[in-house]
């Protein structure tokens, strides 16, 4: 690790420097990091993301000031110039000199890290006398160059004022010089002497890699001659059989001597082959008689798409030139060979019957891709008189099948490893199919998703038919037989859909039904999923995977592990998210892991342990014509050993050199082509951190979690494009959906950095280890965008946990006790809190090297974290008056560039809370430090893009979009009380009638919708559905929509959904920034879950206009004490309650009302820290936990009612009047969190009097809180007593369930009400609906090792599914199956273990039914004895396991052994109702074993009863119906 200097961390390093442009605009200010001198030249830009050593030594840049559009430069330093190849040429450079006159970058990395690095970029520039400036808005500069063309510029370090009258010599125009003469060799040099074939190469600025290609790869002798070497006179008597014309700088017309020699060569008879590159293309054209012209700003980068006019194939090419050939001027017998796919400019020429050709790009790359290196083979083949193959177009372009109907298989309920990314992918897929006029059939039981909505708007067409059914092979075939589709897409639904496709293909059923698998074919998928086949495939192309063996038995696994050597990685084949995987250090650990892995797969994989290597990933797209591109490359922050879903991921890679980047890219294309993937896939690598050794980890031949991330990171819609390709289209024919003018056959250039951070909810589960490994544990993720690494890291921390102010160590309050787990140990083992342990160490003064030695995290990443730590420490040692007294603007900007929030800065300086944040915000704005808005346009500003995909950053001087600024003024003046101001505001809002003129202005200004943030337990895809529904309604009503969200898995972050998308934080600071920039008419906070709701108050206090229910009323509902007071005043019944003021008072309250009691924090989601306490000890522990979660918000203790039924009331109100409502009932009794409950709609078993009370109470609450918009109230009923549990003044997780069941979108109605548009209630009569929908939870206990799979008041489920039926039992069983429940059909064996007599009595009828149906029943001793004595069921008794290794005794096996041996199909374990520790221990062991060994599990008595009745009614057999068929059932009273 090397650091250039160590000046004050808040003051920018380097001398002041400026860039002055000839156009007369203001000088651009920055800081110097190179030579301390002035320089002048032509300012040009390069869009490459790697390869600065190669670019700076490219002679084609002679005389130019180079602007690098990628903002993070210097990361991997500069290699050793003395390292040479076999030819004596510098290995890592393209010439022996730096040819640019100056370098302009956005952010310079003073610290670098790479195994090849010898010095920093700044030192290298200084040594070579080249100035460099950082701190410039390179995106704005690139846009200027794009608009005005290349401009002359001048760099000055420690500049004096630019004179008003600029002298003639102030700017130097390199185009007036013969640049080729400056860079060309002075005497002939022979390389590869003695090789048979002899070629003369004109050095007009030849790159060393060209010489390497010709000599080392093609074994020719190359005589490199000066540009003015007279070939006809041939003074050196060179023997030559072919002529090569190199790249070079400047105007080709300034090389008359070269042109003269080329003309001579062209006239030879017989002809000798000629090949030119870049400048050589232009020189050949001029020699042939054509013309050239100067491009506006040239093509300089690594991602120019060029179409081979012989084949139609499109290649990604590196280029660096400012002139081009005029194709129209080509003489007869000459034709264009390549054209640019974006602007159709000439990219190559060819003679029609002689071996003369040239191209405008660099086939040899360096830097850049090697896709066209075959042109060297063609040239050398001509020289060696080897017949060249006839190149023809692929017939696939003309044989395109048409499809009328396609079945799309979804992913089902969200689970760890398979989450919302597949809603986004599926939605994109459906959109692409509908654009082609194809009828779309969708099977997906996830009712919360956007893709299961049947929208008909032109911008968001949904599927034509949606089947809410379990995704099982027989059901999919049932739909196929019914719908008779032409094709099926199984690549958009995760592993669930993929496995269905494989099973149906291998059974021959798809072929028999004449259904074509679209996109990548099943044999290809199997080749990537089966480790042995995959390994053999890679061997065919000389690529390798990590040492790996497959096994089908535990014995075979042990043998193979010993072949490799411990430690090894154990993985289940055909599994998603590393399910069933882990690391084993010995035979015993291997056997334990293998046993669990075999429960979810028939084959397991034993892999070499590569922990500590870098992990990298490339997203690859290939079409049927073999066009192949990489869309995004990503690098894991953590070294290999952590599942990529649990790792922080950065895009693009930050620590790879050009050689490494393109080495892996070349391999990716080779592998994907060899496998035959059509569509999108990703390839994962392990790269040795100190060499170029690598191996392939895996290829996912489908859309993956990374695909959604890559799509959002780059703006390239992978799922959409992959769908088009699966229909037979090719990449060049598809348009770039951001620019609308360029082709989709390109590789995005990023001028920003993206960081993905996982979200875990492991603390919700007892006994679950927080150690991270090969099996994915995260439930969601966030994506931060910025122009410095520090910025995106701190953004991501706030996004993933709104309680955090940024990246901090101990201040995060997330670290375990260091007395129990020392800091070094916390860093050594990857956990969900390791990042914060690392930060704590750096804050304590640990060196980067020391932290690296413990964690193996790359030193470059650690150096950036060190910067954050040092800046934090500086702030904490200072005061507000001192910190910004001197150089205030620069210091504040430095903090903001490093991602520090206003709240964070305020806390460091002793200014806490909302008022402290507001004070820092005001100071920051007074200092002129304002964020700017930047676009994500896929091409780093090289082409115009009217994109609405935006982010905010302080690393810029101006915004990319037109702003409509408005000033937020606090609405709490000092001379008025808060309540009087709030009252006046409410009166204004209620009385305001929108006139036509006001409405027009409101529509133009638009509405800001705050999204849901990271998916977590309690806030998932259902809130994304709500946000998307709101945005779509705004668009239908002609209102400009601005959405803010940072979750890459969502549909709301698809830029097609809104008028403007801000991929940004949902913090108070950033929301106000956007509100002020956009000048919107108001903010909707009620459709994104708890995160937006929680900032409603501070937003309103800051002067923002909250649409719908007022912020004050939201607080009255969210604050447990205020809401309970309100209910008491209204005379509405609720459980007895008390606000926590002390543990003593809470204990006295519990003693008074009697245990159990419920502890409830305020302003939380999914019952966070909510617990039922059965005794005083539990109560005290739970109060501590709740106080931590609730921060300064009240914690309420209420009486917990046993045996009550819970009721969901979802509604939309307008000015306190309810417009529409839905009443659903929980199948489980109260005590199970509503998110984990089975919900039945319409309610089936509620008393009329209960419904009347529910409606009466809801109406009164709506009036009292003056609700406008969506809201949810949860009630419980026992007998005819109805009590209110809570009220959420926002959309709830059941809104999509309610809306799709009732065929009316509640959020659309709520949106109109909030925007003060006419909101007409839907005609809904719940009593007249002739079908039932049941929503069931989806759990991920299989991944959460050690978690107790039982349910309580804190939510555990990660997703949900819903199915329809003609009665509740039919819908319930389908929903259960859709949640991956397996019916007990394998052995027809059921184990029953019910702890309490009360529940045993309740399940007696169910047990009798199961016996009658012929199931073999087992029971734990008490349960078996009870049913055998009372009902004579003949249940076989199994002993309860006393510990996790208990296999039984002399009297028979234990229940645990039978479960592990696969002899039990279903476990019914009802443990509630007892507090005996032995009961809990035995029950836990059995439940956990059921999960680990893939045995179906029921833990609730109501669900067990329902299941038995479903089986009794024969509902395990049913006909497939889509939702439209249920809507059409005969009914009266509610259909419009």
Coordinates of C-alpha atoms in Angstrom, one line a residue, residues 413-729:
X413 CA -42.8 -16.3 -3.1
X414 CA -39.8 -14.3 -2.1
X415 CA -37.2 -16.2 -0.1
X416 CA -33.5 -15.8 0.8
X417 CA -31.6 -16.3 -2.4
X418 CA -34.6 -15.7 -4.7
X419 CA -36.2 -12.3 -4.0
X420 CA -37.6 -9.3 -5.7
X421 CA -35.1 -9.2 -8.5
X422 CA -37.2 -11.8 -10.3
X423 CA -40.3 -9.6 -10.1
X424 CA -38.2 -7.0 -12.0
X425 CA -36.9 -9.5 -14.5
X426 CA -40.3 -11.0 -15.1
X427 CA -41.9 -7.6 -15.5
X428 CA -39.2 -6.6 -18.1
X429 CA -39.8 -10.0 -19.9
X430 CA -43.5 -9.4 -20.1
X431 CA -43.0 -5.9 -21.4
X432 CA -40.7 -7.1 -24.1
X433 CA -43.1 -9.9 -25.2
X434 CA -46.1 -7.5 -25.3
X435 CA -44.2 -5.1 -27.5
X436 CA -43.9 -8.0 -30.0
X437 CA -47.7 -8.5 -29.9
X438 CA -47.4 -11.9 -28.1
X439 CA -50.1 -13.2 -25.8
X440 CA -48.4 -13.7 -22.4
X441 CA -49.5 -16.4 -19.9
X442 CA -47.9 -16.1 -16.5
X443 CA -47.8 -18.6 -13.6
X444 CA -46.7 -17.0 -10.4
X445 CA -48.5 -17.3 -7.0
X446 CA -46.7 -14.2 -5.6
X447 CA -49.7 -11.8 -5.4
X448 CA -47.5 -9.0 -4.1
X449 CA -45.5 -8.6 -7.3
X450 CA -45.9 -6.0 -10.0
X451 CA -45.6 -8.7 -12.7
X452 CA -48.8 -10.3 -11.6
X453 CA -50.7 -7.1 -12.2
X454 CA -52.6 -7.0 -15.4
X455 CA -52.0 -3.4 -16.5
X456 CA -53.2 -2.3 -19.9
X457 CA -51.3 1.0 -20.2
X458 CA -49.1 1.4 -23.2
X459 CA -46.0 1.9 -21.0
X460 CA -46.7 -1.0 -18.7
X461 CA -48.6 -3.8 -20.3
X462 CA -49.2 -6.8 -18.0
X463 CA -49.7 -10.5 -18.8
X464 CA -52.9 -11.5 -20.6
X465 CA -53.6 -14.3 -18.1
X466 CA -52.2 -14.8 -14.7
X467 CA -52.3 -18.2 -12.9
X468 CA -51.9 -17.8 -9.1
X469 CA -50.9 -21.4 -8.7
X470 CA -48.1 -23.5 -7.2
X471 CA -45.1 -23.7 -9.6
X472 CA -45.0 -27.4 -9.9
X473 CA -44.2 -29.5 -13.0
X474 CA -47.7 -31.1 -13.2
X475 CA -49.5 -27.8 -12.8
X476 CA -47.3 -26.1 -15.4
X477 CA -48.1 -29.0 -17.8
X478 CA -51.8 -28.6 -16.9
X479 CA -51.6 -24.9 -18.0
X480 CA -49.7 -25.9 -21.1
X481 CA -52.3 -28.4 -22.1
X482 CA -55.0 -25.8 -21.5
X483 CA -53.4 -22.7 -23.1
X484 CA -51.3 -24.4 -25.8
X485 CA -48.4 -21.8 -25.9
X486 CA -45.8 -21.8 -28.6
X487 CA -42.9 -21.2 -26.2
X488 CA -42.0 -21.2 -22.6
X489 CA -39.5 -18.9 -20.8
X490 CA -37.9 -20.4 -17.7
X491 CA -34.9 -18.1 -17.3
X492 CA -36.8 -15.2 -15.6
X493 CA -38.0 -17.0 -12.5
X494 CA -34.8 -17.9 -10.7
X495 CA -33.9 -21.5 -9.8
X496 CA -37.6 -22.4 -9.3
X497 CA -38.5 -21.8 -12.9
X498 CA -35.2 -23.2 -14.2
X499 CA -35.7 -26.5 -12.3
X500 CA -39.3 -26.7 -13.7
X501 CA -37.9 -26.3 -17.2
X502 CA -35.2 -29.0 -16.7
X503 CA -37.7 -31.5 -15.2
X504 CA -40.3 -31.0 -18.0
X505 CA -37.7 -31.2 -20.7
X506 CA -36.1 -34.3 -19.4
X507 CA -39.4 -36.0 -19.0
X508 CA -40.1 -35.2 -22.7
X509 CA -43.4 -33.5 -21.8
X510 CA -42.4 -30.1 -23.3
X511 CA -41.4 -31.7 -26.6
X512 CA -44.5 -33.8 -26.6
X513 CA -46.6 -30.7 -26.2
X514 CA -44.7 -28.9 -29.0
X515 CA -43.6 -26.2 -26.6
X516 CA -40.2 -24.5 -27.5
X517 CA -37.9 -23.4 -24.7
X518 CA -37.0 -19.8 -25.6
X519 CA -33.5 -18.5 -25.1
X520 CA -30.8 -20.7 -23.6
X521 CA -31.7 -24.4 -24.2
X522 CA -32.1 -27.0 -21.4
X523 CA -29.0 -29.0 -22.3
X524 CA -26.9 -25.8 -21.9
X525 CA -28.6 -25.1 -18.6
X526 CA -27.8 -28.6 -17.4
X527 CA -24.2 -28.2 -18.6
X528 CA -23.8 -25.2 -16.3
X529 CA -25.7 -26.8 -13.4
X530 CA -24.0 -30.2 -13.4
X531 CA -20.5 -29.7 -12.2
X532 CA -18.9 -32.7 -14.0
X533 CA -20.4 -31.7 -17.4
X534 CA -19.4 -28.1 -16.8
X535 CA -15.9 -29.1 -16.0
X536 CA -15.6 -31.2 -19.1
X537 CA -17.0 -28.4 -21.3
X538 CA -14.4 -26.0 -19.9
X539 CA -11.6 -28.4 -20.5
X540 CA -12.6 -28.5 -24.2
X541 CA -11.6 -24.8 -24.5
X542 CA -8.6 -25.0 -22.1
X543 CA -10.3 -23.3 -19.2
X544 CA -10.5 -24.6 -15.7
X545 CA -12.8 -24.5 -12.7
X546 CA -11.6 -24.7 -9.1
X547 CA -10.7 -28.3 -8.3
X548 CA -14.1 -29.9 -7.9
X549 CA -15.8 -33.3 -7.7
X550 CA -19.5 -34.2 -7.6
X551 CA -20.9 -36.9 -5.3
X552 CA -24.2 -38.7 -4.9
X553 CA -23.4 -40.4 -1.6
X554 CA -21.8 -39.3 1.7
X555 CA -19.0 -41.9 1.3
X556 CA -18.2 -40.6 -2.2
X557 CA -18.2 -37.0 -0.9
X558 CA -15.7 -37.9 1.8
X559 CA -13.4 -39.7 -0.7
X560 CA -13.5 -36.7 -3.0
X561 CA -12.8 -34.2 -0.2
X562 CA -9.7 -36.1 0.7
X563 CA -8.6 -36.0 -2.9
X564 CA -8.8 -32.2 -2.9
X565 CA -7.6 -31.7 0.7
X566 CA -9.4 -29.9 3.5
X567 CA -10.8 -27.3 3.9
X568 CA -13.4 -27.8 1.1
X569 CA -16.6 -26.2 0.1
X570 CA -19.7 -28.4 0.0
X571 CA -22.6 -27.3 -2.3
X572 CA -25.9 -28.7 -3.4
X573 CA -26.2 -28.9 -7.2
X574 CA -29.2 -27.3 -8.8
X575 CA -29.7 -25.0 -5.8
X576 CA -30.1 -21.2 -5.6
X577 CA -28.2 -18.8 -3.4
X578 CA -25.8 -21.5 -2.1
X579 CA -28.6 -23.4 -0.5
X580 CA -27.3 -26.4 1.4
X581 CA -23.7 -25.2 1.3
X582 CA -20.8 -24.6 3.7
X583 CA -17.1 -25.1 4.4
X584 CA -15.9 -28.3 6.0
X585 CA -12.5 -28.6 7.8
X586 CA -12.6 -32.4 8.4
X587 CA -14.5 -35.6 7.6
X588 CA -17.0 -35.1 10.4
X589 CA -18.0 -31.6 9.3
X590 CA -18.2 -32.8 5.7
X591 CA -20.6 -35.6 6.7
X592 CA -22.9 -33.2 8.6
X593 CA -23.0 -30.7 5.7
X594 CA -23.4 -33.4 3.1
X595 CA -26.4 -34.9 4.9
X596 CA -28.2 -31.6 4.8
X597 CA -27.2 -30.8 1.2
X598 CA -28.6 -34.2 0.1
X599 CA -32.0 -33.2 1.5
X600 CA -32.4 -30.6 -1.2
X601 CA -30.4 -32.2 -4.1
X602 CA -29.5 -35.6 -5.4
X603 CA -26.0 -34.4 -6.2
X604 CA -23.6 -32.4 -4.1
X605 CA -20.4 -30.7 -5.2
X606 CA -17.0 -30.7 -3.3
X607 CA -15.0 -27.7 -4.3
X608 CA -11.5 -26.5 -3.6
X609 CA -11.4 -23.8 -1.0
X610 CA -10.3 -20.5 -2.6
X611 CA -11.0 -18.2 0.3
X612 CA -8.8 -15.1 0.2
X613 CA -8.9 -14.8 -3.6
X614 CA -10.7 -11.9 -5.3
X615 CA -14.2 -12.7 -6.5
X616 CA -15.4 -11.1 -9.7
X617 CA -18.4 -11.4 -11.9
X618 CA -19.3 -10.5 -15.5
X619 CA -22.8 -10.2 -16.9
X620 CA -22.7 -11.6 -20.5
X621 CA -25.3 -11.3 -23.3
X622 CA -25.2 -13.4 -26.5
X623 CA -27.6 -13.5 -29.4
X624 CA -28.4 -16.3 -31.9
X625 CA -25.9 -14.7 -34.4
X626 CA -23.1 -15.1 -31.9
X627 CA -22.8 -11.3 -31.1
X628 CA -21.5 -11.4 -27.6
X629 CA -21.0 -8.6 -25.1
X630 CA -20.2 -8.1 -21.4
X631 CA -22.6 -5.5 -19.9
X632 CA -21.2 -5.1 -16.4
X633 CA -18.3 -6.4 -14.4
X634 CA -18.4 -6.4 -10.6
X635 CA -15.9 -6.9 -7.9
X636 CA -16.6 -8.2 -4.4
X637 CA -15.4 -6.0 -1.6
X638 CA -14.9 -9.2 0.5
X639 CA -12.5 -11.9 -0.7
X640 CA -13.8 -15.2 -1.8
X641 CA -15.5 -17.3 0.8
X642 CA -18.7 -15.3 1.2
X643 CA -21.7 -15.9 -1.1
X644 CA -21.8 -13.0 -3.5
X645 CA -25.4 -12.3 -2.3
X646 CA -23.9 -11.6 1.1
X647 CA -20.9 -9.6 -0.1
X648 CA -20.6 -5.9 -0.7
X649 CA -20.2 -5.6 -4.5
X650 CA -18.7 -2.8 -6.5
X651 CA -19.3 -2.0 -10.1
X652 CA -17.2 -1.6 -12.1
X653 CA -14.2 -3.4 -10.6
X654 CA -11.9 -1.0 -8.8
X655 CA -8.6 -2.9 -8.4
X656 CA -8.2 -4.7 -11.7
X657 CA -5.7 -3.7 -14.3
X658 CA -6.5 -3.5 -17.9
X659 CA -4.8 -6.9 -18.5
X660 CA -6.8 -8.6 -15.8
X661 CA -10.1 -6.9 -16.7
X662 CA -9.9 -8.0 -20.4
X663 CA -8.3 -11.3 -19.7
X664 CA -11.4 -12.3 -17.7
X665 CA -13.7 -10.6 -20.2
X666 CA -12.2 -12.6 -23.1
X667 CA -12.6 -15.8 -21.1
X668 CA -16.2 -14.9 -20.4
X669 CA -17.1 -14.5 -24.1
X670 CA -15.2 -17.7 -25.0
X671 CA -17.0 -19.7 -22.3
X672 CA -20.5 -18.4 -23.1
X673 CA -20.0 -19.0 -26.8
X674 CA -18.8 -22.5 -26.3
X675 CA -21.7 -23.3 -24.0
X676 CA -24.2 -21.9 -26.4
X677 CA -26.1 -19.5 -24.1
X678 CA -28.6 -17.3 -25.9
X679 CA -29.8 -14.4 -23.8
X680 CA -28.2 -13.3 -20.6
X681 CA -26.0 -15.2 -18.1
X682 CA -23.3 -14.4 -15.6
X683 CA -19.9 -15.9 -15.0
X684 CA -18.1 -15.8 -11.6
X685 CA -14.3 -16.0 -11.2
X686 CA -11.8 -16.4 -8.4
X687 CA -8.7 -14.3 -9.2
X688 CA -5.4 -14.7 -7.3
X689 CA -4.6 -11.4 -5.6
X690 CA -1.0 -11.4 -6.5
X691 CA -0.9 -12.9 -10.0
X692 CA -3.0 -13.4 -13.1
X693 CA -4.1 -16.9 -12.0
X694 CA -7.8 -17.4 -12.1
X695 CA -10.4 -20.1 -12.2
X696 CA -14.0 -20.1 -13.1
X697 CA -16.4 -20.6 -10.2
X698 CA -19.7 -21.0 -12.1
X699 CA -21.9 -19.8 -14.9
X700 CA -25.6 -19.1 -14.3
X701 CA -27.3 -19.6 -17.6
X702 CA -30.3 -17.4 -16.5
X703 CA -31.2 -14.1 -15.1
X704 CA -29.8 -13.9 -11.6
X705 CA -29.8 -11.5 -8.7
X706 CA -26.7 -10.0 -10.2
X707 CA -28.5 -9.4 -13.4
X708 CA -31.0 -7.0 -11.7
X709 CA -28.1 -5.3 -10.0
X710 CA -26.1 -5.0 -13.3
X711 CA -29.2 -3.6 -15.1
X712 CA -29.7 -0.9 -12.5
X713 CA -25.9 -0.2 -12.2
X714 CA -25.5 0.4 -15.9
X715 CA -28.9 1.3 -17.2
X716 CA -28.8 -1.7 -19.5
X717 CA -32.1 -3.6 -19.2
X718 CA -30.8 -7.2 -19.3
X719 CA -34.1 -9.1 -18.8
X720 CA -35.8 -7.0 -21.5
X721 CA -32.9 -7.5 -24.0
X722 CA -32.6 -11.2 -23.1
X723 CA -36.3 -11.7 -23.9
X724 CA -36.0 -10.0 -27.3
X725 CA -33.0 -12.3 -28.0
X726 CA -34.9 -15.4 -27.0
X727 CA -37.4 -14.5 -29.8
X728 CA -34.6 -14.7 -32.4
X729 CA -33.7 -11.0 -32.6

